[in-house]
mmCIF file of C-alpha atoms in Angstrom:
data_model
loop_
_atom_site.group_PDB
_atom_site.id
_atom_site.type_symbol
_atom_site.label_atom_id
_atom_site.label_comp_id
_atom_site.label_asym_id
_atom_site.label_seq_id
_atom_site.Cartn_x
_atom_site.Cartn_y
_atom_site.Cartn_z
ATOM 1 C CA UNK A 1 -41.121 11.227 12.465
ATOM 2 C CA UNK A 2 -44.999 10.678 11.957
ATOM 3 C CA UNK A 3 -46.680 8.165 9.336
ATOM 4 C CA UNK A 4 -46.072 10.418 6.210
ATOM 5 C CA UNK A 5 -43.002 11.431 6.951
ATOM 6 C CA UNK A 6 -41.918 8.008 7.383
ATOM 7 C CA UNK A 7 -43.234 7.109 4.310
ATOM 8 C CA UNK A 8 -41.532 9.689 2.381
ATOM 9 C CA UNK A 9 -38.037 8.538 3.593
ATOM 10 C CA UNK A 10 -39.238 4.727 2.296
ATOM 11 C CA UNK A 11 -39.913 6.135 -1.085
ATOM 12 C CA UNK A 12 -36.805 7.998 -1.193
ATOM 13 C CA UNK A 13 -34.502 5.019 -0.239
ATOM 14 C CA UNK A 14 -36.149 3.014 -2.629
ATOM 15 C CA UNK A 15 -35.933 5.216 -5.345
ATOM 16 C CA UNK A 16 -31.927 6.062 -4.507
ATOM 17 C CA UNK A 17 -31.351 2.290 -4.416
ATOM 18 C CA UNK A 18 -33.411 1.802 -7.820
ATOM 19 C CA UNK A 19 -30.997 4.411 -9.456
ATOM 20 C CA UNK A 20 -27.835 2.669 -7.904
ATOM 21 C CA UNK A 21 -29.459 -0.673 -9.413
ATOM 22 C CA UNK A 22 -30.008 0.868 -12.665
ATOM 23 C CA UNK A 23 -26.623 2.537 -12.891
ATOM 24 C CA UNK A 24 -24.593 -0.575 -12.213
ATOM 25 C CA UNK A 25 -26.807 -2.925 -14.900
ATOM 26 C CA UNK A 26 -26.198 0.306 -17.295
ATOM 27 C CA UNK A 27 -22.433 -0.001 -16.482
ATOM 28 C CA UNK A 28 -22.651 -3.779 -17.038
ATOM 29 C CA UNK A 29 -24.560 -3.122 -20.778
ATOM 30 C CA UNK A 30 -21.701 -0.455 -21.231
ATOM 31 C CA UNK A 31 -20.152 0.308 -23.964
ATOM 32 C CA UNK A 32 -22.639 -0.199 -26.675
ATOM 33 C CA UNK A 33 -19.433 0.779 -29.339
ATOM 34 C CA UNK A 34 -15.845 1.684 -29.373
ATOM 35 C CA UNK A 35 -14.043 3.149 -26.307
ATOM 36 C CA UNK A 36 -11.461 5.687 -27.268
ATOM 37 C CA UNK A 37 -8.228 5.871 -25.224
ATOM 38 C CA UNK A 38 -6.080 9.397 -26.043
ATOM 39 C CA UNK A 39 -2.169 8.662 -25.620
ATOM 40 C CA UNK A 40 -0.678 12.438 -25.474
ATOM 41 C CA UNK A 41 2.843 10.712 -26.669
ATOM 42 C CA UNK A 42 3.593 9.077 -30.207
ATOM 43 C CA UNK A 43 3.501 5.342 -31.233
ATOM 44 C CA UNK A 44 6.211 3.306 -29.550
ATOM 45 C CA UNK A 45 6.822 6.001 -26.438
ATOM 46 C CA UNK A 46 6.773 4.184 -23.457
ATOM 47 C CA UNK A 47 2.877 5.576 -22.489
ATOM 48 C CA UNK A 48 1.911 4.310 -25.732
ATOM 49 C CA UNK A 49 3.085 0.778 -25.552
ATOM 50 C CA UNK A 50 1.401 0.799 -21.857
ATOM 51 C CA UNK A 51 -1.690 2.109 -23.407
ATOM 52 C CA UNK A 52 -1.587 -0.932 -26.049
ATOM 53 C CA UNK A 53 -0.507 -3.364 -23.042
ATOM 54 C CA UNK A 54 -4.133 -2.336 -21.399
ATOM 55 C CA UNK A 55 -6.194 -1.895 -24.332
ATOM 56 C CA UNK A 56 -6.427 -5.403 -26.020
ATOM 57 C CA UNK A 57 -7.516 -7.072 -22.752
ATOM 58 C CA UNK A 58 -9.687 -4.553 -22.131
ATOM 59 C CA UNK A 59 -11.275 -4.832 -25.335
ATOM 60 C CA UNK A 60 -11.519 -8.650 -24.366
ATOM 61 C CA UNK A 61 -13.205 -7.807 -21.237
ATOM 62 C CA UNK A 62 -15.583 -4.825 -22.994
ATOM 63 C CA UNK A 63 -16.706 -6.827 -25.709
ATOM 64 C CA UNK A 64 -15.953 -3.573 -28.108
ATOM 65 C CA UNK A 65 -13.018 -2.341 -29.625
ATOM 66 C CA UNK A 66 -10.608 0.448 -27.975
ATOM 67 C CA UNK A 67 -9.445 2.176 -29.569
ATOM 68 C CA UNK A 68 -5.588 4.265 -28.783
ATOM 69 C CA UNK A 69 -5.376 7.570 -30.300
ATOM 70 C CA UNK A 70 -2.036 9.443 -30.298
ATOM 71 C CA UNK A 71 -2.129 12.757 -29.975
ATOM 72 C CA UNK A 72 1.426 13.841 -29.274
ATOM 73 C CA UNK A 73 2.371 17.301 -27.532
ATOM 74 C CA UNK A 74 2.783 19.557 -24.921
ATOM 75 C CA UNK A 75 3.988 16.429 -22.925
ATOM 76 C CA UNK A 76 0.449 14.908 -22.410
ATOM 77 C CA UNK A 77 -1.411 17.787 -22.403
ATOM 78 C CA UNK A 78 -3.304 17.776 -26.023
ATOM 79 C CA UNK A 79 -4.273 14.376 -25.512
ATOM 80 C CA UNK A 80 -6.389 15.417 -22.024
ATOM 81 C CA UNK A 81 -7.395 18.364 -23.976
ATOM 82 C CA UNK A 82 -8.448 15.752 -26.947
ATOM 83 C CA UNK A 83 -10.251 13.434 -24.404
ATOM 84 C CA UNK A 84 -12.371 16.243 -22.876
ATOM 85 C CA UNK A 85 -13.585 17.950 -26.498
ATOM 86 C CA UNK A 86 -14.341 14.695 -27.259
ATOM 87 C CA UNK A 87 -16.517 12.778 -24.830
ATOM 88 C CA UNK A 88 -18.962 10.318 -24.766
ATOM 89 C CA UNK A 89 -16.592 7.203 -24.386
ATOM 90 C CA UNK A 90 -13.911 8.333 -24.162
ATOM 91 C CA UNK A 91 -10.538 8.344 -21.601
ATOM 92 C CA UNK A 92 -7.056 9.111 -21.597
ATOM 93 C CA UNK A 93 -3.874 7.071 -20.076
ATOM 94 C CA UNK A 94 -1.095 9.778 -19.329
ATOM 95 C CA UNK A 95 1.414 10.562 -17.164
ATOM 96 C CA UNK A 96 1.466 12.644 -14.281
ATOM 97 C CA UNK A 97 2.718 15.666 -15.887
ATOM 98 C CA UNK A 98 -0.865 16.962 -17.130
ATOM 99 C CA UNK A 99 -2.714 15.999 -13.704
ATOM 100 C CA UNK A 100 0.407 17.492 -11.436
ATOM 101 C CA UNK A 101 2.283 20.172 -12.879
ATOM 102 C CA UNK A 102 0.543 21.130 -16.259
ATOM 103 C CA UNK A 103 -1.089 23.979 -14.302
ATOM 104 C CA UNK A 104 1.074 25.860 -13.057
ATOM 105 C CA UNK A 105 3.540 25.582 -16.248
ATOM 106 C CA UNK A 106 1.249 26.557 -19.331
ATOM 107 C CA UNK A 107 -0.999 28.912 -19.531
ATOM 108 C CA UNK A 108 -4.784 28.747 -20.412
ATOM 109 C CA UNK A 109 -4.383 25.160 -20.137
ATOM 110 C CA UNK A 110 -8.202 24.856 -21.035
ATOM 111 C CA UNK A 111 -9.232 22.365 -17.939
ATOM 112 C CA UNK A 112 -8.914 22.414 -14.177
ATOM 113 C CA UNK A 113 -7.285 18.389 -13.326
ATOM 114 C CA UNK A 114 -9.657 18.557 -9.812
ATOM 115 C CA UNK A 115 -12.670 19.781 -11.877
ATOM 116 C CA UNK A 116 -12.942 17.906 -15.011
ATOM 117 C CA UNK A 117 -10.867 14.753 -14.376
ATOM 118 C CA UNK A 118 -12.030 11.628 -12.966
ATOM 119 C CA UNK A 119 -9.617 9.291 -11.899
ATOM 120 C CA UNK A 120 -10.275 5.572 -13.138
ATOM 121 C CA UNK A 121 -6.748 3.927 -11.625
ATOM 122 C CA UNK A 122 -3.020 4.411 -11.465
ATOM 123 C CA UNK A 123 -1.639 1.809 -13.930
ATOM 124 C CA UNK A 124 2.269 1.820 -13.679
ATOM 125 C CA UNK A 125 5.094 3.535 -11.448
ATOM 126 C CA UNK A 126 8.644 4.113 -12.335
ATOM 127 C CA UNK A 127 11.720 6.141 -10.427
ATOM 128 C CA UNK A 128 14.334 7.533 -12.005
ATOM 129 C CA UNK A 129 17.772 6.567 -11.025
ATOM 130 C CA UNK A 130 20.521 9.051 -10.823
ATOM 131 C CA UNK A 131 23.272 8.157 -13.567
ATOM 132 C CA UNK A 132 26.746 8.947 -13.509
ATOM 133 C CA UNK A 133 29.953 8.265 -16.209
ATOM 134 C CA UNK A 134 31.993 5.388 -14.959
ATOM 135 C CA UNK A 135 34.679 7.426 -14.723
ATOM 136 C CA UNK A 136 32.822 9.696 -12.432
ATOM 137 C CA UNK A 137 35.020 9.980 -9.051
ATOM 138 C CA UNK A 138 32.301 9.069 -6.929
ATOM 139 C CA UNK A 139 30.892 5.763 -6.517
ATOM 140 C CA UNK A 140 28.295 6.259 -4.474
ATOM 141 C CA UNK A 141 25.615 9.113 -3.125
ATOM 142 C CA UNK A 142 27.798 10.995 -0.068
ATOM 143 C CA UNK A 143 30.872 11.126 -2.816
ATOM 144 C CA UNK A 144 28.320 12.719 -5.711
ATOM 145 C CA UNK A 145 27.028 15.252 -2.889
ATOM 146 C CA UNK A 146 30.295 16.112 -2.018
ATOM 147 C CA UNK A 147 31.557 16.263 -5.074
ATOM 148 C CA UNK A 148 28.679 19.284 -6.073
ATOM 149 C CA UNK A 149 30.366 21.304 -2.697
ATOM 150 C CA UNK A 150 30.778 24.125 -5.039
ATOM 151 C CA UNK A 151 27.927 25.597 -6.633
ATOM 152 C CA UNK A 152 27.547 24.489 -10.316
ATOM 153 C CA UNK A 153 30.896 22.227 -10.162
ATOM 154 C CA UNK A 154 28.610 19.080 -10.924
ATOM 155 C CA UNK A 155 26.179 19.457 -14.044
ATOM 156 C CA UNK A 156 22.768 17.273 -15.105
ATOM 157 C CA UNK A 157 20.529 16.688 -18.175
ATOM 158 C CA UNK A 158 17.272 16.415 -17.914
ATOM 159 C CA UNK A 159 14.546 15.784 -20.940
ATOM 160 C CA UNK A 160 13.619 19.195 -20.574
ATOM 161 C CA UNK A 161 12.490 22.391 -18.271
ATOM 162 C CA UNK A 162 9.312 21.468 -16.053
ATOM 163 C CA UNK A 163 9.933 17.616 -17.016
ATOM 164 C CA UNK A 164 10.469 14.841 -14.417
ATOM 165 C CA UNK A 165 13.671 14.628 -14.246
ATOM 166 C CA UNK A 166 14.375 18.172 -14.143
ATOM 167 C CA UNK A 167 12.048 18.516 -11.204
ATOM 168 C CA UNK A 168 13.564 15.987 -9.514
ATOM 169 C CA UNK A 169 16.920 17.050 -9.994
ATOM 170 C CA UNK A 170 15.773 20.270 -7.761
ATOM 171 C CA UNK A 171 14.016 18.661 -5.388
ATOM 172 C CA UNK A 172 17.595 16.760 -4.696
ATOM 173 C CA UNK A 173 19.228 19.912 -4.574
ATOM 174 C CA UNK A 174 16.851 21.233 -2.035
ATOM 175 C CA UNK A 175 17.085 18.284 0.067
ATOM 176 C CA UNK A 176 20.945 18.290 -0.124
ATOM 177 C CA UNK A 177 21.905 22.047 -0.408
ATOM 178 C CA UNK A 178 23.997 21.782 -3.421
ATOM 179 C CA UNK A 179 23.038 23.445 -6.818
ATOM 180 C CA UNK A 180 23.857 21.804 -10.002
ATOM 181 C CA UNK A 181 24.138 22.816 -13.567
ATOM 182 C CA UNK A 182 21.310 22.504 -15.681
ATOM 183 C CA UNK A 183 21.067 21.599 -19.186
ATOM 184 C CA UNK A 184 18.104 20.817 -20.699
ATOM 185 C CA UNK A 185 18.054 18.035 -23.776
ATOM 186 C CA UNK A 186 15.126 16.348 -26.039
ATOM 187 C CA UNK A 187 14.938 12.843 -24.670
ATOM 188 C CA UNK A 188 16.753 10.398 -22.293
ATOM 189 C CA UNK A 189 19.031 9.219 -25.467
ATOM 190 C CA UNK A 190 20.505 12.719 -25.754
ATOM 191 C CA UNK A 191 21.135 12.642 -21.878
ATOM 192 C CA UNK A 192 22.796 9.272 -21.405
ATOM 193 C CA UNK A 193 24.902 10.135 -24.857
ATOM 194 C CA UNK A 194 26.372 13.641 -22.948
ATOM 195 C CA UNK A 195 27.381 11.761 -20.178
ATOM 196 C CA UNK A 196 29.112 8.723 -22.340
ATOM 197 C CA UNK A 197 30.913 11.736 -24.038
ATOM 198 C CA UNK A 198 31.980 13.662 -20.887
ATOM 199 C CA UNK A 199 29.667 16.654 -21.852
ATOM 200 C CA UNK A 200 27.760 16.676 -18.645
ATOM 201 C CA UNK A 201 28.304 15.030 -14.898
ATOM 202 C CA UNK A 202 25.065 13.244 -14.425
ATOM 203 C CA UNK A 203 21.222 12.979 -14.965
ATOM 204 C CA UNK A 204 17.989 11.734 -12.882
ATOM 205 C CA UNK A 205 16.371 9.464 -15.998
ATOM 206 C CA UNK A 206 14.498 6.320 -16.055
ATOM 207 C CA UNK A 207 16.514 3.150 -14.901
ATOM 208 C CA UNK A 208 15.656 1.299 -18.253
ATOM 209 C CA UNK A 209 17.668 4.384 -19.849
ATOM 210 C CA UNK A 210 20.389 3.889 -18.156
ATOM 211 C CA UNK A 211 20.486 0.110 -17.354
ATOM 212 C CA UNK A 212 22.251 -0.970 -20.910
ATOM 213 C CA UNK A 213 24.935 1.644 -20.875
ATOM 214 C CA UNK A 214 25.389 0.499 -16.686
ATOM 215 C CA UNK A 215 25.657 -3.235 -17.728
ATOM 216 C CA UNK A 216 28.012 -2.797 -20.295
ATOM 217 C CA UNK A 217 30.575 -1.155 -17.616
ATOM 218 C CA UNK A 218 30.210 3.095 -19.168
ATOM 219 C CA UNK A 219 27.752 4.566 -16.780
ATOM 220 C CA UNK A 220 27.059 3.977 -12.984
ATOM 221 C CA UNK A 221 23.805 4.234 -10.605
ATOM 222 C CA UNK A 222 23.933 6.056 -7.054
ATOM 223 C CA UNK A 223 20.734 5.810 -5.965
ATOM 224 C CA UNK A 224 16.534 5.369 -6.720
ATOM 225 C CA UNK A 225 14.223 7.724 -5.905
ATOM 226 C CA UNK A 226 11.635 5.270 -4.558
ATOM 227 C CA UNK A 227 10.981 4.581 -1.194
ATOM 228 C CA UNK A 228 12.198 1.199 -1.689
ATOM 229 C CA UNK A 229 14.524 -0.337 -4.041
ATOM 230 C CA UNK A 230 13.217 -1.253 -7.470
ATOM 231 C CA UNK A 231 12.832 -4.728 -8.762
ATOM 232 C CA UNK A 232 14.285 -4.019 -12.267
ATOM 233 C CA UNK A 233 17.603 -2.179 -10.539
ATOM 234 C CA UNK A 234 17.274 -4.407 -7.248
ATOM 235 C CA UNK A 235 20.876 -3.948 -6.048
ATOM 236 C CA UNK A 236 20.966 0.777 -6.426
ATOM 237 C CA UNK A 237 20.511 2.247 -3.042
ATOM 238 C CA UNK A 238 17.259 4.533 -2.722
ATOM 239 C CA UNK A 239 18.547 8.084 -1.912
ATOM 240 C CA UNK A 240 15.805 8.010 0.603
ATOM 241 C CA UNK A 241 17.736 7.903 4.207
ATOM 242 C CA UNK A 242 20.834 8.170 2.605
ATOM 243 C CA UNK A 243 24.006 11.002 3.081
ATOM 244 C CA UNK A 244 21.387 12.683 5.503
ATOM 245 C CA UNK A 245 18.551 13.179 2.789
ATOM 246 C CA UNK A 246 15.141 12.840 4.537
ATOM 247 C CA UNK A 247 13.210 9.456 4.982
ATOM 248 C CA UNK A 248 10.627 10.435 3.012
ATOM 249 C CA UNK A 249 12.523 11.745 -0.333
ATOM 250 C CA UNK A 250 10.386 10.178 -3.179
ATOM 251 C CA UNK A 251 10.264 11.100 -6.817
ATOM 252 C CA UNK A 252 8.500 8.557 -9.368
ATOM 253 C CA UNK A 253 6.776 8.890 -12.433
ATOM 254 C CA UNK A 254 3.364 7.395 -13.357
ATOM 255 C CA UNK A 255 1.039 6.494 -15.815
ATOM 256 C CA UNK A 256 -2.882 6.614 -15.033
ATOM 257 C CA UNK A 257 -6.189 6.049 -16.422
ATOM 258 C CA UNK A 258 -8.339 8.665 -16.522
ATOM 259 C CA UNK A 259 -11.667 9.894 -17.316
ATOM 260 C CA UNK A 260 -13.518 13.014 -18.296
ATOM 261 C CA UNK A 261 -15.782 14.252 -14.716
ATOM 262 C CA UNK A 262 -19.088 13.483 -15.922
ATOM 263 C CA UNK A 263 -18.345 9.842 -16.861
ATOM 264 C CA UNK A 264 -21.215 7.604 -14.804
ATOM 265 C CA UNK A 265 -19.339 6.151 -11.321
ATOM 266 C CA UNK A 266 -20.805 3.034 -12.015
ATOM 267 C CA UNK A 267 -18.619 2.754 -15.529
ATOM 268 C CA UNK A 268 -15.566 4.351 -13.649
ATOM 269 C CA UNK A 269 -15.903 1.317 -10.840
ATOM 270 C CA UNK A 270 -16.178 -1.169 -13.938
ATOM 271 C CA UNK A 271 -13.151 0.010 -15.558
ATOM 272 C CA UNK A 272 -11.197 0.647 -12.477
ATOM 273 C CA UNK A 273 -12.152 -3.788 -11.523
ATOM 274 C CA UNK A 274 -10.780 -4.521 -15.057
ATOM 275 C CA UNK A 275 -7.992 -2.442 -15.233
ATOM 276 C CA UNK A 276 -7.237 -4.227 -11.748
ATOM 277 C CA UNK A 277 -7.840 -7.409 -12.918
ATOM 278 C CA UNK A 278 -5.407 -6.683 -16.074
ATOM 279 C CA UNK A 279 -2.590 -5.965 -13.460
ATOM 280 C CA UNK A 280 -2.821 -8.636 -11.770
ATOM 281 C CA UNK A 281 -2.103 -10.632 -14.899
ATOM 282 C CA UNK A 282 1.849 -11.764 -14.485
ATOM 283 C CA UNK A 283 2.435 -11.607 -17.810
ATOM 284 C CA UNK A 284 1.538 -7.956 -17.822
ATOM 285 C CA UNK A 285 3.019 -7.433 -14.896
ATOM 286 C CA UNK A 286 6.206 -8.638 -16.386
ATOM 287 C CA UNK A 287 5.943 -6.921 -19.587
ATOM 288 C CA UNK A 288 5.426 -3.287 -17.182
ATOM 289 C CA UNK A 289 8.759 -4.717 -15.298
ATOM 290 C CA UNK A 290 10.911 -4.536 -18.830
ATOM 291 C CA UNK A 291 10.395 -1.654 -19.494
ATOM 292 C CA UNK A 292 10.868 -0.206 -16.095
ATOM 293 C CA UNK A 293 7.434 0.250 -15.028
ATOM 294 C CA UNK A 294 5.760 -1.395 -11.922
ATOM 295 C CA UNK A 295 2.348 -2.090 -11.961
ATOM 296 C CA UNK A 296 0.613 -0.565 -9.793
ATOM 297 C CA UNK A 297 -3.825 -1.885 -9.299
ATOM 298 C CA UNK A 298 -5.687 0.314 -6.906
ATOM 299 C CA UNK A 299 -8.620 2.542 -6.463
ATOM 300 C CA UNK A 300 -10.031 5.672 -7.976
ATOM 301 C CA UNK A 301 -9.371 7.095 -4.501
ATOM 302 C CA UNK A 302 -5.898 6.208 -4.360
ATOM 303 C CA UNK A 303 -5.165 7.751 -7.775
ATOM 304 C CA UNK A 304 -6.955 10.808 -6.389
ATOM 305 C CA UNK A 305 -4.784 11.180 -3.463
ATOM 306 C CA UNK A 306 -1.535 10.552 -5.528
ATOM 307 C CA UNK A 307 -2.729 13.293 -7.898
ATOM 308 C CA UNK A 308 -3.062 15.750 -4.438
ATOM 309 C CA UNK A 309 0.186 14.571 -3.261
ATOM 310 C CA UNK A 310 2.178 15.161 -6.406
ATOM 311 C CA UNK A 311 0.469 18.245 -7.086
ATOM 312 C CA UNK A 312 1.381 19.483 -3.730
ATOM 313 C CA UNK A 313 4.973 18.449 -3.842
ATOM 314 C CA UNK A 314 5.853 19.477 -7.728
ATOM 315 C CA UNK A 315 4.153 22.561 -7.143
ATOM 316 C CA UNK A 316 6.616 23.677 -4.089
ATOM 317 C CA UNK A 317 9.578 22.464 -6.394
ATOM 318 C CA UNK A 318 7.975 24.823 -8.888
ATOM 319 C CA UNK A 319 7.751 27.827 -6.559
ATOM 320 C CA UNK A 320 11.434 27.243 -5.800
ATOM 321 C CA UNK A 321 12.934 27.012 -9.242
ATOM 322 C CA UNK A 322 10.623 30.139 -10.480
ATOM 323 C CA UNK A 323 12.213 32.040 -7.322
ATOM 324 C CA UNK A 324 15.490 31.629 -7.941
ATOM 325 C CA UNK A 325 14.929 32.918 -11.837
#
């Protein structure tokens, strides 16, 4: 490399580390009014109430107001949709439904989760639980899969085709080689009330659903879907390992910050530090734990890779159920 040359390569690293410079003051000066956070579930859902857990310290820490906008429907979806038409400042925290599976269940979704989505953080993770009557013969996992021997002897509610629990429901009956009954229902409520009542067998829901109904002696747990047992349900066996279901069985849902693509880095590192530094706060931590959420602090990266995973693993689950249709 001769004089010039060298030069040339001086200039450029200065100029590249200049722009970094300015970037990360500009992120510091950031925002210069109010941040708008799009909740795509209505006030008092569980994503809403983590939205509001995150957005007054965050506010605190921003030195502007956010603002949480619900914009129910399509189970997450309007609210991305609402956070992209928008811009400027402003974000979404959803759950994994729009990032994961949203694509290959509605049509003309109107964005592309690799292309237009930047991921700030994962906030929160919760498993479901799989819930039985107390009167249910089984008490445990082996009995439930034996049980379902017969195709369509054993039925489950889920909160609805494509949801969570519905997905997860076939991924267990993939795993195990039995086939359950679907039937499809509005909300965890309507579930756990069909299985008080003897109208269906069972149902993958959250573990706070269930936990009242389990305490007061009427419904049962078999087993988590995390990879290791969850604090709030401490003593229910993950499925993972267990009646010869693979090691690496895993369902959860999540909730996550997210941002539209263009956003600077520099303001998607900032928020992804304060978002960490709000989960490491054990009263929030706490709060996530009550209602059946774990908190979950980590990088833009990780979120990424959870977003690839899920998508990966949904989508096959997908491609099975539309198959057998």
């Amino acid at each position: 490399m001769n004089h010039r040359q060298t030069r040339r390569a001086a200039v450029a690293a200065a100029l590249l580390a200049g722009c970094a410079l300015s970037s990360a003051a500009m992120a510091q000066d950031w925002p210069a009014g109010p941040v708008h956070i799009f909740v795509g579930f209505p006030a008092g859902s569980s994503p809403d109430t983590i939205a509001r857990l995150v957005a007054e310290p965050l506010a605190e820490a921003l030195g502007q107001p956010v603002v949480v906008e619900n914009r129910p429907g399509a189970g997450g979806v309007i609210a991305v949709q609402q956070m992209l038409a928008r811009g400027g400042d402003s974000f979404s925290i959803n759950i994994n439904g729009p990032l994961t599976t949203a694509q290959r269940l509605i049509p003309d979704l109107g964005y592309d989760p690799a292309a237009d989505i930047a991921p700030v953080g994962l906030i929160a993770t919760s498993p479901l639980v799989l819930a039985v009557g107390a009167d249910f013969p089984a008490d445990d996992l082996a009995g439930f899969i034996e049980a379902a021997a017969e195709p369509e002897a054993i039925s489950y509610g889920s909160v609805g085709e494509g949801s969570g629990a519905h997905l997860t429901a076939e991924l267990f009956s993939d795993a195990t080689g039995v086939q359950l009954f679907h039937i499809p229902f509005q909300s965890y409520a309507e579930v756990t009330t069909s299985i008080l009542g003897g109208e269906i067998d069972s149902g993958f829901m959250a573990p706070s659903a269930a936990l009242p109904q389990v305490e007061a002696g009427k419904m049962k747990m078999l087993g988590v879907t995390s990879a290791e047992p969850f604090a709030q349900v401490p003593n229910v066996p993950v499925i993972a390992g267990t009646a010869g279901l693979p090691d690496d069985f895993r369902a959860e849902l999540w909730n996550a910050f997210i941002a539209p693509a263009a956003t600077d880095p520099a303001v998607i590192e900032r928020l992804n530090a304060e978002l960490n530094t709000i989960l490491a706060d054990e009263k929030v931590r706490e709060r996530l734990l009550a209602m059946g959420w774990q908190a979950q602090p980590g990088t833009p990266k990780d979120l990424a890779q959870r977003i690839t995973d899920d998508t990966a693993l949904w989508g096959g689950v997908i491609d099975t159920v539309q198959a057998a249709q």
